[in-house]
Short mmCIF file of C-alpha atoms in Angstrom, two decimals:
data_model
loop_
_atom_site.label_atom_id
_atom_site.label_comp_id
_atom_site.label_asym_id
_atom_site.label_seq_id
_atom_site.Cartn_x
_atom_site.Cartn_y
_atom_site.Cartn_z
CA MET C 1 -11.83 0.00 9.94
CA LYS C 2 -14.52 -1.72 8.21
CA ASN C 3 -17.02 -1.44 11.37
CA VAL C 4 -17.34 2.25 10.15
CA GLU C 5 -20.35 2.12 7.98
CA LEU C 6 -20.36 3.78 4.56
CA LYS C 7 -23.66 5.29 2.91
CA ILE C 8 -22.98 4.88 -0.89
CA ALA C 9 -25.72 5.88 -3.18
CA LEU C 10 -25.74 3.49 -6.75
CA ILE C 11 -27.82 5.36 -9.52
CA PRO C 12 -28.47 3.27 -12.54
CA LEU C 13 -28.67 5.99 -15.61
CA VAL C 14 -30.47 4.76 -19.11
CA ARG C 15 -31.55 5.98 -22.38
CA SER C 16 -34.75 4.41 -23.96
CA THR C 17 -32.92 4.54 -27.44
CA TYR C 18 -30.72 1.49 -25.95
CA ASP C 19 -31.59 -1.90 -24.21
CA ILE C 20 -32.96 -0.65 -21.08
CA GLU C 21 -34.53 -4.00 -20.35
CA GLU C 22 -30.77 -5.45 -20.26
CA GLY C 23 -30.00 -2.03 -18.32
CA LYS C 24 -32.41 -2.92 -15.66
CA LYS C 25 -30.78 -6.56 -15.21
CA VAL C 26 -27.46 -5.19 -15.33
CA PHE C 27 -28.44 -2.82 -12.36
CA GLN C 28 -30.20 -5.52 -10.10
CA ARG C 29 -27.53 -7.86 -10.54
CA GLN C 30 -24.55 -5.44 -9.91
CA LEU C 31 -26.38 -3.82 -6.67
CA ASN C 32 -26.85 -7.60 -5.50
CA LEU C 33 -22.94 -8.15 -5.88
CA LEU C 34 -22.19 -5.01 -4.08
CA LYS C 35 -23.89 -5.97 -1.44
CA ARG C 36 -21.17 -8.25 -0.36
CA PHE C 37 -18.77 -5.38 0.00
CA GLU C 38 -18.21 -5.33 4.10
CA GLY C 39 -19.28 -2.13 6.00
CA VAL C 40 -21.56 -0.44 3.22
CA ARG C 41 -25.00 0.45 3.42
CA TRP C 42 -26.21 0.78 -0.17
CA PHE C 43 -29.01 3.33 -1.33
CA ALA C 44 -30.62 2.68 -4.86
CA PRO C 45 -33.87 4.03 -6.44
CA SER C 46 -36.52 1.53 -7.08
CA GLN C 47 -36.41 2.23 -10.90
CA ILE C 48 -33.72 3.05 -13.61
CA VAL C 49 -33.09 7.00 -14.35
CA GLU C 50 -33.60 8.60 -17.47
CA TYR C 51 -34.96 12.12 -16.95
CA VAL C 52 -33.39 14.60 -14.32
CA GLU C 53 -36.97 15.04 -12.89
CA SER C 54 -37.63 11.14 -12.03
CA MET C 55 -34.62 11.39 -9.49
CA THR C 56 -35.43 14.45 -7.72
CA ASN C 57 -37.27 12.53 -4.71
CA PHE C 58 -34.34 10.00 -4.67
CA LEU C 59 -31.71 12.91 -4.29
CA ASN C 60 -33.49 14.43 -1.55
CA THR C 61 -33.43 11.13 0.60
CA LEU C 62 -29.63 11.14 -0.08
CA LYS C 63 -29.46 14.59 1.58
CA LYS C 64 -31.12 13.37 4.63
CA GLU C 65 -28.94 10.41 4.81
CA SER C 66 -25.85 12.37 4.51
CA ILE C 67 -24.41 10.14 1.89
CA ASP C 68 -20.78 9.40 1.70
CA GLY C 69 -20.44 8.81 -1.82
CA ILE C 70 -22.14 8.11 -5.16
CA VAL C 71 -21.51 5.38 -7.97
CA LEU C 72 -23.50 6.62 -11.38
CA LEU C 73 -23.88 3.24 -13.04
CA SER C 74 -23.99 3.55 -16.99
CA ALA C 75 -26.49 0.65 -17.31
CA THR C 76 -26.90 2.13 -20.89
CA PHE C 77 -25.74 5.27 -22.41
CA HIS C 78 -27.60 8.37 -21.27
CA LEU C 79 -27.42 12.11 -21.54
CA GLY C 80 -24.91 14.29 -19.56
CA ASP C 81 -27.41 16.38 -17.79
CA LEU C 82 -27.88 13.38 -15.22
CA ALA C 83 -24.52 13.21 -14.03
CA LEU C 84 -24.51 17.12 -13.79
CA SER C 85 -27.47 17.43 -11.94
CA VAL C 86 -26.18 14.80 -9.43
CA SER C 87 -23.08 16.43 -9.14
CA SER C 88 -24.46 20.10 -8.59
CA GLU C 89 -26.61 18.58 -5.68
CA PHE C 90 -23.59 16.80 -4.14
CA GLU C 91 -20.69 19.05 -4.78
CA ASN C 92 -18.22 17.64 -2.05
CA VAL C 93 -19.34 13.98 -2.17
CA PRO C 94 -17.08 11.52 -4.31
CA ILE C 95 -18.54 10.29 -7.40
CA MET C 96 -17.44 7.20 -9.30
CA CYS C 97 -18.55 6.84 -12.92
CA TRP C 98 -18.95 3.12 -13.81
CA ALA C 99 -18.92 1.27 -17.26
CA VAL C 100 -19.90 -2.33 -17.65
CA PRO C 101 -18.74 -4.66 -20.45
CA GLU C 102 -21.07 -4.61 -23.52
CA PRO C 103 -23.26 -7.73 -23.85
CA ASP C 104 -23.50 -9.94 -26.87
CA TYR C 105 -24.71 -8.03 -29.90
CA ARG C 106 -28.51 -8.72 -31.23
CA GLY C 107 -28.91 -6.92 -34.59
CA ASP C 108 -26.59 -4.39 -35.97
CA ARG C 109 -25.94 -2.06 -32.96
CA VAL C 110 -24.37 -1.95 -29.30
CA ARG C 111 -27.03 -2.94 -26.67
CA LEU C 112 -25.97 -0.82 -23.91
CA ASN C 113 -23.02 1.69 -25.06
CA SER C 114 -22.13 1.95 -21.37
CA LEU C 115 -18.47 2.73 -21.85
CA VAL C 116 -19.55 5.83 -23.90
CA GLY C 117 -21.96 6.96 -21.46
CA ALA C 118 -19.63 6.89 -18.33
CA HIS C 119 -16.91 8.46 -20.49
CA LEU C 120 -19.19 11.20 -21.06
CA ASP C 121 -19.96 11.48 -17.46
CA PHE C 122 -16.59 11.61 -16.38
CA SER C 123 -15.42 14.07 -18.90
CA ASN C 124 -18.24 16.69 -18.37
CA LEU C 125 -17.69 16.48 -14.34
CA TYR C 126 -13.81 16.70 -14.32
CA ARG C 127 -13.94 19.28 -17.06
CA SER C 128 -16.28 21.43 -14.74
CA GLY C 129 -13.77 21.26 -12.09
CA ARG C 130 -14.55 18.15 -9.94
CA ARG C 131 -11.66 16.31 -8.78
CA ASN C 132 -13.19 13.77 -6.40
CA VAL C 133 -14.58 11.90 -9.41
CA ARG C 134 -13.08 8.60 -10.58
CA PHE C 135 -13.88 6.14 -13.36
CA ILE C 136 -14.14 2.35 -13.22
CA TYR C 137 -14.89 -0.39 -15.79
CA GLY C 138 -15.93 -4.03 -15.12
CA THR C 139 -18.42 -6.08 -12.96
CA ALA C 140 -18.50 -6.30 -9.37
CA GLU C 141 -17.61 -10.35 -9.89
CA ASP C 142 -14.12 -9.17 -11.57
CA GLU C 143 -11.04 -9.23 -9.42
CA ARG C 144 -9.56 -6.31 -10.93
CA PHE C 145 -12.88 -4.29 -10.34
CA ILE C 146 -13.07 -5.44 -6.63
CA LYS C 147 -9.58 -4.27 -5.98
CA LYS C 148 -9.88 -1.13 -7.40
CA PHE C 149 -13.62 -0.31 -5.90
CA SER C 150 -12.36 -1.42 -2.40
CA ARG C 151 -9.66 1.21 -2.85
CA TRP C 152 -12.09 3.72 -3.68
CA LEU C 153 -14.23 3.02 -0.72
CA ASN C 154 -11.21 2.95 1.71
CA ALA C 155 -10.35 6.68 0.41
CA ILE C 156 -13.90 7.25 1.14
CA ARG C 157 -14.00 5.80 4.63
CA ALA C 158 -10.49 7.54 5.36
CA ILE C 159 -12.23 10.88 4.57
CA LYS C 160 -15.11 9.79 7.03
CA ILE C 161 -12.98 8.84 9.81
CA TRP C 162 -10.97 12.19 9.62
CA ARG C 163 -14.54 13.94 9.78
CA ASP C 164 -15.38 12.11 12.95
CA SER C 165 -11.79 12.28 14.58
CA LYS C 166 -10.23 14.50 17.18
CA ILE C 167 -6.55 14.58 18.16
CA ALA C 168 -5.23 15.26 21.66
CA LEU C 169 -2.15 17.10 21.51
CA ILE C 170 -0.40 16.30 24.94
CA GLY C 171 2.28 19.30 25.83
CA GLY C 172 2.96 20.45 22.16
CA HIS C 173 5.56 19.00 20.08
CA ALA C 174 8.90 17.98 21.23
CA LYS C 175 11.63 20.84 21.83
CA SER C 176 12.74 22.33 18.40
CA PHE C 177 10.78 19.86 16.45
CA MET C 178 9.05 22.57 14.34
CA ASN C 179 9.08 20.49 11.15
CA ILE C 180 6.48 18.17 12.76
CA ASP C 181 4.17 21.38 13.86
CA VAL C 182 0.89 21.85 12.05
CA TYR C 183 -1.16 24.85 11.47
CA GLU C 184 -4.43 23.80 12.72
CA PRO C 185 -6.68 25.78 10.46
CA GLU C 186 -5.40 24.20 7.52
CA LEU C 187 -5.64 20.77 9.27
CA PHE C 188 -9.15 21.55 9.86
CA LYS C 189 -9.74 22.57 6.25
CA GLU C 190 -8.31 19.68 4.76
CA PHE C 191 -9.53 16.88 7.19
CA LYS C 192 -12.06 18.50 9.35
CA ILE C 193 -9.79 17.29 12.21
CA ILE C 194 -10.05 19.04 15.66
CA VAL C 195 -6.90 19.27 17.86
CA GLU C 196 -7.57 19.58 21.33
CA VAL C 197 -4.34 20.79 23.50
CA LEU C 198 -3.78 19.28 26.87
CA PRO C 199 -1.40 20.22 29.44
CA LEU C 200 1.28 17.53 30.34
CA GLU C 201 0.21 18.22 34.04
CA MET C 202 -3.15 16.70 33.32
CA VAL C 203 -1.22 13.34 32.40
CA PHE C 204 1.01 13.67 35.53
CA LYS C 205 -2.12 14.19 38.10
CA HIS C 206 -4.49 11.92 36.42
CA SER C 207 -5.67 8.95 38.55
CA PRO C 208 -6.40 5.83 36.10
CA SER C 209 -8.52 2.63 37.66
CA GLU C 210 -6.21 0.89 39.67
CA GLU C 211 -7.51 -2.22 38.63
CA GLU C 212 -6.71 -1.59 35.01
CA VAL C 213 -3.22 -0.40 36.17
CA GLN C 214 -2.57 -3.74 37.92
CA LYS C 215 -4.17 -5.71 34.74
CA ILE C 216 -1.53 -3.85 32.44
CA GLU C 217 1.49 -4.49 34.91
CA GLU C 218 0.60 -8.29 34.60
CA ASP C 219 0.61 -7.81 30.74
CA TYR C 220 3.97 -6.10 30.81
CA LYS C 221 5.46 -8.95 33.23
CA ASN C 222 3.95 -11.57 30.55
CA ILE C 223 5.41 -10.00 27.58
CA TYR C 224 8.80 -8.51 28.62
CA ARG C 225 12.12 -9.23 30.80
CA TYR C 226 13.41 -6.45 32.59
CA ASP C 227 16.77 -4.92 31.86
CA GLU C 228 19.27 -4.69 34.56
CA ASN C 229 17.98 -1.27 35.68
CA MET C 230 14.32 -1.82 35.53
CA ASP C 231 12.19 -2.65 38.43
CA ASP C 232 8.53 -3.15 39.82
CA VAL C 233 8.50 0.85 40.83
CA ARG C 234 9.42 1.75 37.13
CA LEU C 235 7.07 -0.83 35.74
CA GLU C 236 3.89 0.69 38.20
CA LYS C 237 4.58 4.20 36.51
CA VAL C 238 4.55 2.93 32.86
CA ALA C 239 1.36 0.96 33.52
CA ARG C 240 -0.39 3.89 35.13
CA LEU C 241 0.71 5.88 32.07
CA ALA C 242 -0.72 3.41 29.74
CA ALA C 243 -4.23 3.37 31.52
CA THR C 244 -4.07 7.32 31.95
CA PHE C 245 -3.38 7.69 28.12
CA ARG C 246 -6.40 5.51 27.50
CA SER C 247 -8.61 7.20 29.88
CA ILE C 248 -7.89 10.66 28.59
CA ALA C 249 -8.58 9.27 24.90
CA GLN C 250 -12.02 8.14 26.24
CA THR C 251 -12.73 11.21 28.29
CA THR C 252 -11.70 13.78 25.60
CA ARG C 253 -13.60 11.23 22.89
CA SER C 254 -10.17 11.41 20.94
CA SER C 255 -9.03 9.15 18.19
CA ALA C 256 -5.47 9.54 18.52
CA LEU C 257 -3.02 11.25 20.96
CA ALA C 258 0.11 13.22 19.85
CA ILE C 259 2.29 13.14 22.69
CA ARG C 260 5.39 15.49 23.79
CA CYS C 261 7.25 12.44 25.26
CA TRP C 262 10.50 14.19 26.46
CA PRO C 263 12.29 15.70 28.60
CA GLU C 264 9.37 16.52 30.63
CA PHE C 265 8.18 12.92 31.43
CA ALA C 266 11.40 11.45 32.55
CA MET C 267 12.29 14.66 34.65
CA HIS C 268 8.82 15.18 36.41
CA TYR C 269 6.88 12.05 36.33
CA GLY C 270 9.81 9.44 36.54
CA VAL C 271 9.52 7.50 33.34
CA SER C 272 9.29 8.36 29.69
CA PRO C 273 6.07 7.23 28.23
CA CYS C 274 7.45 5.16 25.30
CA ALA C 275 6.57 1.81 26.68
CA ALA C 276 3.02 2.85 27.53
CA MET C 277 2.23 4.32 24.19
CA SER C 278 3.62 0.82 22.74
CA TYR C 279 1.02 -1.09 24.86
CA ASP C 280 -1.83 1.29 23.81
CA MET C 281 -0.88 1.03 20.03
CA ALA C 282 -1.04 -2.82 20.55
CA SER C 283 -4.78 -2.12 21.86
CA GLY C 284 -5.72 -0.25 18.93
CA LEU C 285 -5.33 3.25 20.29
CA ILE C 286 -3.01 5.40 18.11
CA THR C 287 -0.31 7.40 19.73
CA ALA C 288 2.64 9.50 18.02
CA CYS C 289 5.55 10.48 19.76
CA GLU C 290 7.22 13.70 20.17
CA GLY C 291 3.81 15.50 19.31
CA ASP C 292 3.77 14.43 15.51
CA ILE C 293 0.25 15.48 14.73
CA LEU C 294 0.49 14.62 10.96
CA GLY C 295 2.02 11.10 11.95
CA ALA C 296 -1.09 10.57 14.03
CA VAL C 297 -3.16 11.36 10.80
CA THR C 298 -1.20 9.20 8.53
CA MET C 299 -1.71 6.17 11.15
CA LEU C 300 -5.34 7.12 11.28
CA THR C 301 -5.77 6.79 7.58
CA LEU C 302 -3.96 3.67 7.38
CA LYS C 303 -6.49 2.56 10.40
CA ALA C 304 -9.18 3.33 8.13
CA PHE C 305 -7.74 1.42 5.19
CA GLY C 306 -8.02 -1.84 7.48
CA CYS C 307 -4.33 -1.99 8.66
CA LYS C 308 -3.64 -3.36 11.80
CA GLY C 309 -0.08 -3.29 12.22
CA MET C 310 1.76 0.20 11.87
CA TYR C 311 4.81 1.99 13.43
CA LEU C 312 5.73 5.41 13.60
CA SER C 313 9.44 5.58 13.14
CA ASP C 314 12.89 7.39 12.09
CA ILE C 315 14.64 6.08 9.10
CA SER C 316 18.24 5.88 10.97
CA GLN C 317 20.60 3.98 8.76
CA ILE C 318 21.05 3.08 5.05
CA PHE C 319 22.27 -0.25 4.22
CA GLU C 320 23.49 0.42 0.55
CA GLU C 321 24.71 -3.20 -0.16
CA GLU C 322 21.58 -4.85 1.20
CA ASN C 323 19.36 -2.20 -0.56
CA ALA C 324 17.87 -1.86 2.65
CA LEU C 325 17.07 0.80 5.33
CA LEU C 326 16.80 0.77 9.26
CA PHE C 327 13.62 1.72 10.71
CA TRP C 328 14.26 2.14 14.03
CA HIS C 329 12.50 4.40 17.25
CA CYS C 330 13.19 4.28 21.05
CA GLY C 331 10.88 1.69 21.66
CA VAL C 332 6.95 2.66 20.76
CA ALA C 333 6.14 -0.32 18.43
CA PRO C 334 3.26 -2.37 19.59
CA HIS C 335 4.22 -6.09 20.82
CA THR C 336 1.61 -7.24 18.24
CA LEU C 337 4.68 -6.44 15.52
CA TRP C 338 7.20 -8.75 17.13
CA ASP C 339 9.19 -11.15 15.03
CA GLY C 340 8.80 -14.00 17.27
CA ARG C 341 12.21 -14.47 17.63
CA SER C 342 13.98 -11.65 19.45
CA GLU C 343 14.14 -11.24 23.16
CA ARG C 344 11.37 -8.60 24.32
CA THR C 345 12.70 -6.34 27.03
CA LEU C 346 11.89 -3.42 29.05
CA ASP C 347 14.69 -1.10 28.85
CA THR C 348 16.23 1.93 30.64
CA TYR C 349 18.86 2.98 28.74
CA PHE C 350 18.48 6.66 28.13
CA ALA C 351 17.32 9.64 30.28
CA GLY C 352 19.50 8.64 32.98
CA GLY C 353 17.79 5.23 33.33
CA LYS C 354 14.26 6.72 33.39
CA GLY C 355 13.90 6.25 29.76
CA VAL C 356 11.54 3.18 29.91
CA THR C 357 11.20 1.75 26.42
CA VAL C 358 10.18 -1.61 25.03
CA GLY C 359 12.87 -3.54 22.93
CA PHE C 360 12.36 -6.18 19.95
CA VAL C 361 12.90 -6.86 16.37
CA LEU C 362 9.71 -6.38 14.29
CA LYS C 363 8.46 -9.23 11.94
CA PRO C 364 9.30 -9.73 8.54
CA GLY C 365 6.75 -9.24 5.72
CA PRO C 366 5.58 -6.64 2.97
CA VAL C 367 5.42 -2.81 4.25
CA THR C 368 4.24 0.28 2.88
CA ILE C 369 6.19 3.41 3.87
CA ALA C 370 3.78 6.71 3.99
CA ARG C 371 3.80 10.19 5.23
CA ILE C 372 1.01 12.78 4.83
CA ASP C 373 2.52 16.11 5.34
CA TYR C 374 2.10 19.95 4.77
CA ILE C 375 4.96 21.15 2.55
CA LYS C 376 3.42 24.26 0.85
CA GLY C 377 0.46 22.52 0.35
CA TRP C 378 -0.71 18.89 1.21
CA SER C 379 1.73 16.01 -0.07
CA LEU C 380 2.28 12.57 0.43
CA PHE C 381 5.50 10.37 0.46
CA LEU C 382 4.96 6.67 -0.44
CA ALA C 383 7.46 3.56 -0.85
CA LYS C 384 7.12 0.03 -0.91
CA GLY C 385 9.46 -2.40 1.05
CA GLU C 386 9.83 -5.90 2.76
CA ALA C 387 10.78 -6.18 6.29
CA ILE C 388 13.45 -8.82 6.46
CA GLU C 389 14.90 -10.74 9.58
CA THR C 390 16.83 -8.71 11.49
CA GLU C 391 19.27 -9.63 14.43
CA LYS C 392 18.77 -8.00 17.53
CA LEU C 393 21.68 -5.88 18.18
CA LEU C 394 20.19 -2.37 19.71
CA LYS C 395 17.72 -1.13 21.95
CA GLY C 396 14.44 0.09 20.85
CA THR C 397 12.03 -1.34 18.37
CA TYR C 398 13.32 -1.52 14.96
CA VAL C 399 13.73 -3.73 11.60
CA LYS C 400 15.44 -3.50 8.50
CA VAL C 401 13.55 -2.97 5.25
CA LYS C 402 14.45 -3.91 1.94
CA VAL C 403 13.11 -1.16 -0.51
CA LYS C 404 11.71 -1.84 -3.70
CA VAL C 405 13.96 1.08 -5.43
CA SER C 406 17.18 0.18 -6.53
CA ASP C 407 18.82 2.85 -4.80
CA PRO C 408 17.81 3.49 -1.09
CA ILE C 409 20.16 6.44 -0.66
CA GLY C 410 18.16 8.13 -3.54
CA LEU C 411 14.99 7.25 -1.65
CA VAL C 412 15.96 8.98 1.46
CA GLU C 413 17.52 11.76 -0.62
CA SER C 414 14.13 12.43 -2.25
CA LEU C 415 12.26 12.17 1.07
CA VAL C 416 14.80 14.69 2.99
CA GLN C 417 14.94 17.15 -0.12
CA LYS C 418 11.18 17.27 -0.77
CA GLY C 419 10.90 18.57 2.80
CA PHE C 420 8.95 15.95 4.50
CA ALA C 421 9.39 15.48 8.36
CA HIS C 422 11.68 13.11 9.90
CA HIS C 423 9.00 10.57 11.13
CA VAL C 424 7.35 7.91 8.44
CA VAL C 425 4.85 5.43 9.17
CA MET C 426 5.70 1.93 8.48
CA ALA C 427 2.86 -0.19 7.79
CA TYR C 428 2.33 -3.93 7.29
CA GLY C 429 0.52 -4.74 4.25
CA ASP C 430 0.18 -3.22 0.57
CA TRP C 431 -1.61 0.14 0.86
CA TYR C 432 0.17 1.98 -2.02
CA GLU C 433 -2.65 1.97 -4.07
CA ASP C 434 -5.05 3.06 -1.47
CA PHE C 435 -2.99 6.17 -0.95
CA LEU C 436 -2.92 6.88 -4.39
CA GLU C 437 -6.27 6.71 -4.97
CA LEU C 438 -6.88 8.91 -1.77
CA ALA C 439 -4.25 11.56 -2.91
CA SER C 440 -6.08 11.57 -6.42
CA MET C 441 -9.27 12.43 -4.46
CA LYS C 442 -7.69 15.07 -2.49
CA GLY C 443 -5.38 16.61 -5.00
CA TRP C 444 -2.36 16.11 -3.20
CA LYS C 445 0.98 16.18 -4.42
CA VAL C 446 2.49 12.82 -4.48
CA HIS C 447 5.99 11.67 -4.18
CA ALA C 448 6.13 8.03 -5.01
CA GLU C 449 9.08 5.41 -4.90
CA ILE C 450 8.35 2.04 -6.15
#
């Protein structure tokens, strides 16, 4: 979600016993290079900083701007009181301690000693109890630096997205699924996310725009083929649901919906919401089935990282001989993840013919498997895989994923025995390191399978 602007401060720290003229050049060059990062507004003092007193006005400016992150550039070696002062003023703002390579020697001593300065800062801050502090080495033109710095920005962006997010919980979680329940005060404490509980009747009685309903109906007809029990009456209900969910999200200013999708929808509304949720996911609205709030949080996090293709799924089968797992759900994956080969259908295979879902195989490609959960504290499950070409033999949306670990049974056993909920997010792309960066910043327990 690169359109969410981050406010990041770059503070160049120096000591006049070193080559501060070179330090000034380093600062200006790196600031210019940093401005290439998308979605970041940079704040920097007009001069390099040697004394705490000289940055007081600048720090006051940062407070007024509600800064999201601070980079302490070790332009030369410097005294540790500078970083400690910044840390005291911005206790909850993530800090990056940055060391740059040493330039060519002139005379008989190092000119910048940047590495030692950044090392001193990080050690001081970490030992004083700060955990949202990171160290980085290199320059903003180096590929390794760019990747690592981008992950740091993604973690900060996720934290900012959470802070500005609300999740609408429609109807509560599915019957007996207490493992996806969450204690709202803990959720707010960790993420600053508000949950607004809405009754199912609000959905059943909602009247969305008829023009939008008709457009969605046409979209469905262009994308999917009906199964033998599907008809235009059911399609109209599905399209009305898709429009309703979007309208409710806009009205309540919710970033995501977590929906109790059975059994009431089929019984009282006439169709299940699976196909409607699939449509809305394809248009960018995060919808989590069965009232899974932390499934929605995991997807919100991926969206903040920049992921455009994700799917809340069950792990339904283990193919030990293929080193693969089946990621399946009853039909909520967005059609934008279609493999381009399988037939796309609107199916009514459960709930007495009222369970309208979409059906297709998902596309191949590298994926990240993730779940943020609360298990006697905040935890993160992570794994890497490769979605592979899969024959369409089932209803619903699914794909086989060849996992990176050599023991797929062991991976699933680890997921289950650590207490994680039975839903995971399968996201296209490699977001493994981004999650690790975020978990480190937040102090979460990580269960990572590579």
